[in-house]
Amino acid sequence: MENQDIKIVLDIETTGLDYLREKIIEFAGIKLVNNEITETYETLINPEQEIRRSSINIHGITPEMVEDAPKIGEVMPQILEFIGDYPIIGHSVIFDYSFLNQASLNLYDKELQNTRIDTQYLYREVFPEEFSHGMESLAKRFNIDFPERHRAMADAKALALAYPKLKSLYDKKYQWQLSQLDNI
């Protein structure tokens, strides 16, 4: 277990965009051990509040789909156990992190301490010329089948498959840039 590189790829869907007012309605996490998918966890969550129409238009999660789902207080222990203190990977990860952190603060008065890896940042660094740096563009760039969009597990799976390739290219570019410092 000692030489294992463990990271958690995650994605959430929410009632809206403001992490202080809106709530999580879907969580999906994928455990990557040495860049291989070893475990997954997903759940719908009853937000106990309205889901904005604009959000439903994006992810397609309706009030009926979450009315019998567990509430955040019921699933947060499993979510926190799943992510542990491992680095978390997300596409524009600060969005997902802010919602999870707020839920942890609301429930336990405790901030998350996980380091964050933003694949959108890596993608921009490696492919600055891309027209879009969204998930769809990333999946297409690495030929990842991505039929279902804006559902937490589909997005997390696409990201889990893209991340090892993207990280490798990012590391190569970074090493090349370091090698050029003597030429400046």
mmCIF file of C-alpha atoms in Angstrom, residues 6-167:
data_model
loop_
_atom_site.group_PDB
_atom_site.id
_atom_site.type_symbol
_atom_site.label_atom_id
_atom_site.label_comp_id
_atom_site.label_asym_id
_atom_site.label_seq_id
_atom_site.Cartn_x
_atom_site.Cartn_y
_atom_site.Cartn_z
ATOM 1 C CA ILE A 6 -4.111 7.394 -4.773
ATOM 2 C CA LYS A 7 -6.299 10.223 -5.983
ATOM 3 C CA ILE A 8 -10.053 10.821 -6.022
ATOM 4 C CA VAL A 9 -11.711 12.061 -9.204
ATOM 5 C CA LEU A 10 -15.043 13.638 -8.362
ATOM 6 C CA ASP A 11 -17.917 15.529 -9.832
ATOM 7 C CA ILE A 12 -21.086 16.962 -8.348
ATOM 8 C CA GLU A 13 -24.330 18.341 -9.695
ATOM 9 C CA THR A 14 -26.107 21.111 -7.803
ATOM 10 C CA THR A 15 -29.352 23.085 -7.495
ATOM 11 C CA GLY A 16 -27.500 26.185 -8.770
ATOM 12 C CA LEU A 17 -24.101 27.866 -8.934
ATOM 13 C CA ASP A 18 -23.726 29.670 -5.576
ATOM 14 C CA TYR A 19 -22.197 27.279 -3.020
ATOM 15 C CA LEU A 20 -23.457 29.440 -0.128
ATOM 16 C CA ARG A 21 -27.123 29.244 -1.187
ATOM 17 C CA GLU A 22 -27.407 26.186 -3.429
ATOM 18 C CA LYS A 23 -27.057 22.497 -2.560
ATOM 19 C CA ILE A 24 -25.494 19.304 -3.909
ATOM 20 C CA ILE A 25 -27.975 16.955 -5.602
ATOM 21 C CA GLU A 26 -25.571 14.354 -7.006
ATOM 22 C CA PHE A 27 -22.096 13.187 -6.015
ATOM 23 C CA ALA A 28 -19.827 10.799 -7.893
ATOM 24 C CA GLY A 29 -16.321 9.788 -6.881
ATOM 25 C CA ILE A 30 -13.783 7.499 -8.492
ATOM 26 C CA LYS A 31 -10.718 6.207 -6.688
ATOM 27 C CA LEU A 32 -7.628 6.100 -8.902
ATOM 28 C CA VAL A 33 -4.834 3.891 -7.601
ATOM 29 C CA ASN A 34 -1.722 4.270 -9.754
ATOM 30 C CA ASN A 35 -4.011 5.777 -12.424
ATOM 31 C CA GLU A 36 -6.334 2.746 -12.462
ATOM 32 C CA ILE A 37 -9.993 2.931 -11.429
ATOM 33 C CA THR A 38 -10.370 0.730 -8.342
ATOM 34 C CA GLU A 39 -13.559 1.937 -6.682
ATOM 35 C CA THR A 40 -16.547 4.186 -7.351
ATOM 36 C CA TYR A 41 -19.218 5.816 -5.215
ATOM 37 C CA GLU A 42 -22.251 7.750 -6.389
ATOM 38 C CA THR A 43 -25.490 8.987 -4.919
ATOM 39 C CA LEU A 44 -28.338 11.338 -5.607
ATOM 40 C CA ILE A 45 -29.037 13.727 -2.736
ATOM 41 C CA ASN A 46 -32.288 15.374 -1.695
ATOM 42 C CA PRO A 47 -31.346 19.080 -1.449
ATOM 43 C CA GLU A 48 -34.459 19.971 0.572
ATOM 44 C CA GLN A 49 -34.852 23.023 -1.631
ATOM 45 C CA GLU A 50 -35.859 23.966 -5.140
ATOM 46 C CA ILE A 51 -33.668 22.969 -8.083
ATOM 47 C CA ARG A 52 -33.269 25.918 -10.428
ATOM 48 C CA ARG A 53 -34.781 25.433 -13.873
ATOM 49 C CA SER A 54 -31.456 26.527 -15.429
ATOM 50 C CA SER A 55 -29.706 23.731 -13.508
ATOM 51 C CA ILE A 56 -32.291 21.118 -14.517
ATOM 52 C CA ASN A 57 -31.700 22.186 -18.130
ATOM 53 C CA ILE A 58 -28.000 21.366 -17.707
ATOM 54 C CA HIS A 59 -27.996 18.080 -15.757
ATOM 55 C CA GLY A 60 -31.566 16.882 -16.201
ATOM 56 C CA ILE A 61 -31.982 15.994 -12.518
ATOM 57 C CA THR A 62 -35.566 16.769 -11.552
ATOM 58 C CA PRO A 63 -37.178 17.232 -8.112
ATOM 59 C CA GLU A 64 -38.938 13.862 -8.602
ATOM 60 C CA MET A 65 -35.568 12.126 -9.083
ATOM 61 C CA VAL A 66 -34.253 13.352 -5.712
ATOM 62 C CA GLU A 67 -37.389 13.427 -3.552
ATOM 63 C CA ASP A 68 -36.702 9.951 -2.089
ATOM 64 C CA ALA A 69 -32.899 10.323 -2.151
ATOM 65 C CA PRO A 70 -30.973 10.620 1.129
ATOM 66 C CA LYS A 71 -30.283 14.074 2.530
ATOM 67 C CA ILE A 72 -26.720 15.451 2.642
ATOM 68 C CA GLY A 73 -26.400 14.696 6.380
ATOM 69 C CA GLU A 74 -27.089 11.018 5.657
ATOM 70 C CA VAL A 75 -24.504 10.621 2.860
ATOM 71 C CA MET A 76 -21.780 13.093 3.877
ATOM 72 C CA PRO A 77 -20.074 10.527 6.164
ATOM 73 C CA GLN A 78 -19.713 8.122 3.188
ATOM 74 C CA ILE A 79 -18.544 10.931 0.904
ATOM 75 C CA LEU A 80 -15.917 12.056 3.413
ATOM 76 C CA GLU A 81 -14.796 8.474 4.005
ATOM 77 C CA PHE A 82 -14.514 7.926 0.248
ATOM 78 C CA ILE A 83 -12.424 11.040 -0.418
ATOM 79 C CA GLY A 84 -10.381 10.614 2.768
ATOM 80 C CA ASP A 85 -7.392 12.945 2.796
ATOM 81 C CA TYR A 86 -6.454 12.064 -0.792
ATOM 82 C CA PRO A 87 -5.917 14.737 -3.426
ATOM 83 C CA ILE A 88 -9.117 15.421 -5.326
ATOM 84 C CA ILE A 89 -9.244 15.889 -9.074
ATOM 85 C CA GLY A 90 -11.986 17.837 -10.798
ATOM 86 C CA HIS A 91 -12.610 19.871 -13.912
ATOM 87 C CA SER A 92 -12.759 23.402 -12.517
ATOM 88 C CA VAL A 93 -12.353 21.639 -9.175
ATOM 89 C CA ILE A 94 -12.923 24.738 -7.039
ATOM 90 C CA PHE A 95 -16.658 24.517 -7.897
ATOM 91 C CA ASP A 96 -17.045 20.960 -6.562
ATOM 92 C CA TYR A 97 -14.662 21.627 -3.657
ATOM 93 C CA SER A 98 -16.570 24.741 -2.550
ATOM 94 C CA PHE A 99 -19.872 22.850 -2.363
ATOM 95 C CA LEU A 100 -18.354 19.880 -0.509
ATOM 96 C CA ASN A 101 -16.453 22.163 1.846
ATOM 97 C CA GLN A 102 -19.602 24.175 2.590
ATOM 98 C CA ALA A 103 -21.543 20.978 3.319
ATOM 99 C CA SER A 104 -18.760 19.882 5.697
ATOM 100 C CA LEU A 105 -18.774 23.287 7.414
ATOM 101 C CA ASN A 106 -22.578 23.276 7.725
ATOM 102 C CA LEU A 107 -22.701 19.728 9.129
ATOM 103 C CA TYR A 108 -19.482 19.436 11.159
ATOM 104 C CA ASP A 109 -18.029 22.960 11.354
ATOM 105 C CA LYS A 110 -14.932 21.456 9.713
ATOM 106 C CA GLU A 111 -13.109 22.555 6.559
ATOM 107 C CA LEU A 112 -11.854 20.045 4.004
ATOM 108 C CA GLN A 113 -8.068 19.822 3.803
ATOM 109 C CA ASN A 114 -7.672 17.870 0.554
ATOM 110 C CA THR A 115 -5.269 19.225 -2.029
ATOM 111 C CA ARG A 116 -6.943 19.980 -5.342
ATOM 112 C CA ILE A 117 -5.888 19.164 -8.896
ATOM 113 C CA ASP A 118 -7.748 21.150 -11.548
ATOM 114 C CA THR A 119 -7.826 19.340 -14.890
ATOM 115 C CA GLN A 120 -9.183 22.450 -16.587
ATOM 116 C CA TYR A 121 -5.993 24.283 -15.564
ATOM 117 C CA LEU A 122 -3.815 21.381 -16.780
ATOM 118 C CA TYR A 123 -5.745 21.255 -20.061
ATOM 119 C CA ARG A 124 -5.280 25.013 -20.613
ATOM 120 C CA GLU A 125 -1.550 24.709 -19.916
ATOM 121 C CA VAL A 126 -1.018 21.760 -22.265
ATOM 122 C CA PHE A 127 -3.386 22.860 -25.042
ATOM 123 C CA PRO A 128 -3.679 26.663 -24.839
ATOM 124 C CA GLU A 129 -4.816 26.846 -28.467
ATOM 125 C CA GLU A 130 -8.021 24.839 -27.841
ATOM 126 C CA PHE A 131 -11.180 26.843 -28.509
ATOM 127 C CA SER A 132 -12.835 25.367 -25.420
ATOM 128 C CA HIS A 133 -11.311 23.849 -22.279
ATOM 129 C CA GLY A 134 -14.537 22.215 -21.113
ATOM 130 C CA MET A 135 -15.075 18.543 -20.267
ATOM 131 C CA GLU A 136 -16.482 17.763 -23.703
ATOM 132 C CA SER A 137 -13.423 19.170 -25.425
ATOM 133 C CA LEU A 138 -11.102 17.275 -23.049
ATOM 134 C CA ALA A 139 -12.890 13.964 -23.642
ATOM 135 C CA LYS A 140 -12.787 14.519 -27.414
ATOM 136 C CA ARG A 141 -9.061 15.401 -27.295
ATOM 137 C CA PHE A 142 -8.283 11.998 -25.713
ATOM 138 C CA ASN A 143 -10.874 10.009 -27.708
ATOM 139 C CA ILE A 144 -12.929 9.178 -24.641
ATOM 140 C CA ASP A 145 -16.475 8.000 -25.274
ATOM 141 C CA PHE A 146 -18.582 10.544 -23.416
ATOM 142 C CA PRO A 147 -22.223 9.974 -24.400
ATOM 143 C CA GLU A 148 -23.888 11.216 -21.201
ATOM 144 C CA ARG A 149 -22.907 14.731 -20.157
ATOM 145 C CA HIS A 150 -23.508 16.694 -16.985
ATOM 146 C CA ARG A 151 -24.283 13.717 -14.820
ATOM 147 C CA ALA A 152 -21.792 13.258 -12.023
ATOM 148 C CA MET A 153 -20.584 9.694 -12.718
ATOM 149 C CA ALA A 154 -20.344 10.159 -16.493
ATOM 150 C CA ASP A 155 -18.267 13.318 -16.031
ATOM 151 C CA ALA A 156 -16.100 11.723 -13.331
ATOM 152 C CA LYS A 157 -15.451 8.626 -15.475
ATOM 153 C CA ALA A 158 -14.446 10.694 -18.506
ATOM 154 C CA LEU A 159 -12.130 12.691 -16.258
ATOM 155 C CA ALA A 160 -10.651 9.575 -14.636
ATOM 156 C CA LEU A 161 -9.777 8.246 -18.096
ATOM 157 C CA ALA A 162 -8.375 11.564 -19.354
ATOM 158 C CA TYR A 163 -6.401 12.569 -16.260
ATOM 159 C CA PRO A 164 -3.429 10.145 -16.547
ATOM 160 C CA LYS A 165 -2.818 11.155 -20.186
ATOM 161 C CA LEU A 166 -3.287 14.849 -19.467
ATOM 162 C CA LYS A 167 -1.016 14.743 -16.400
#
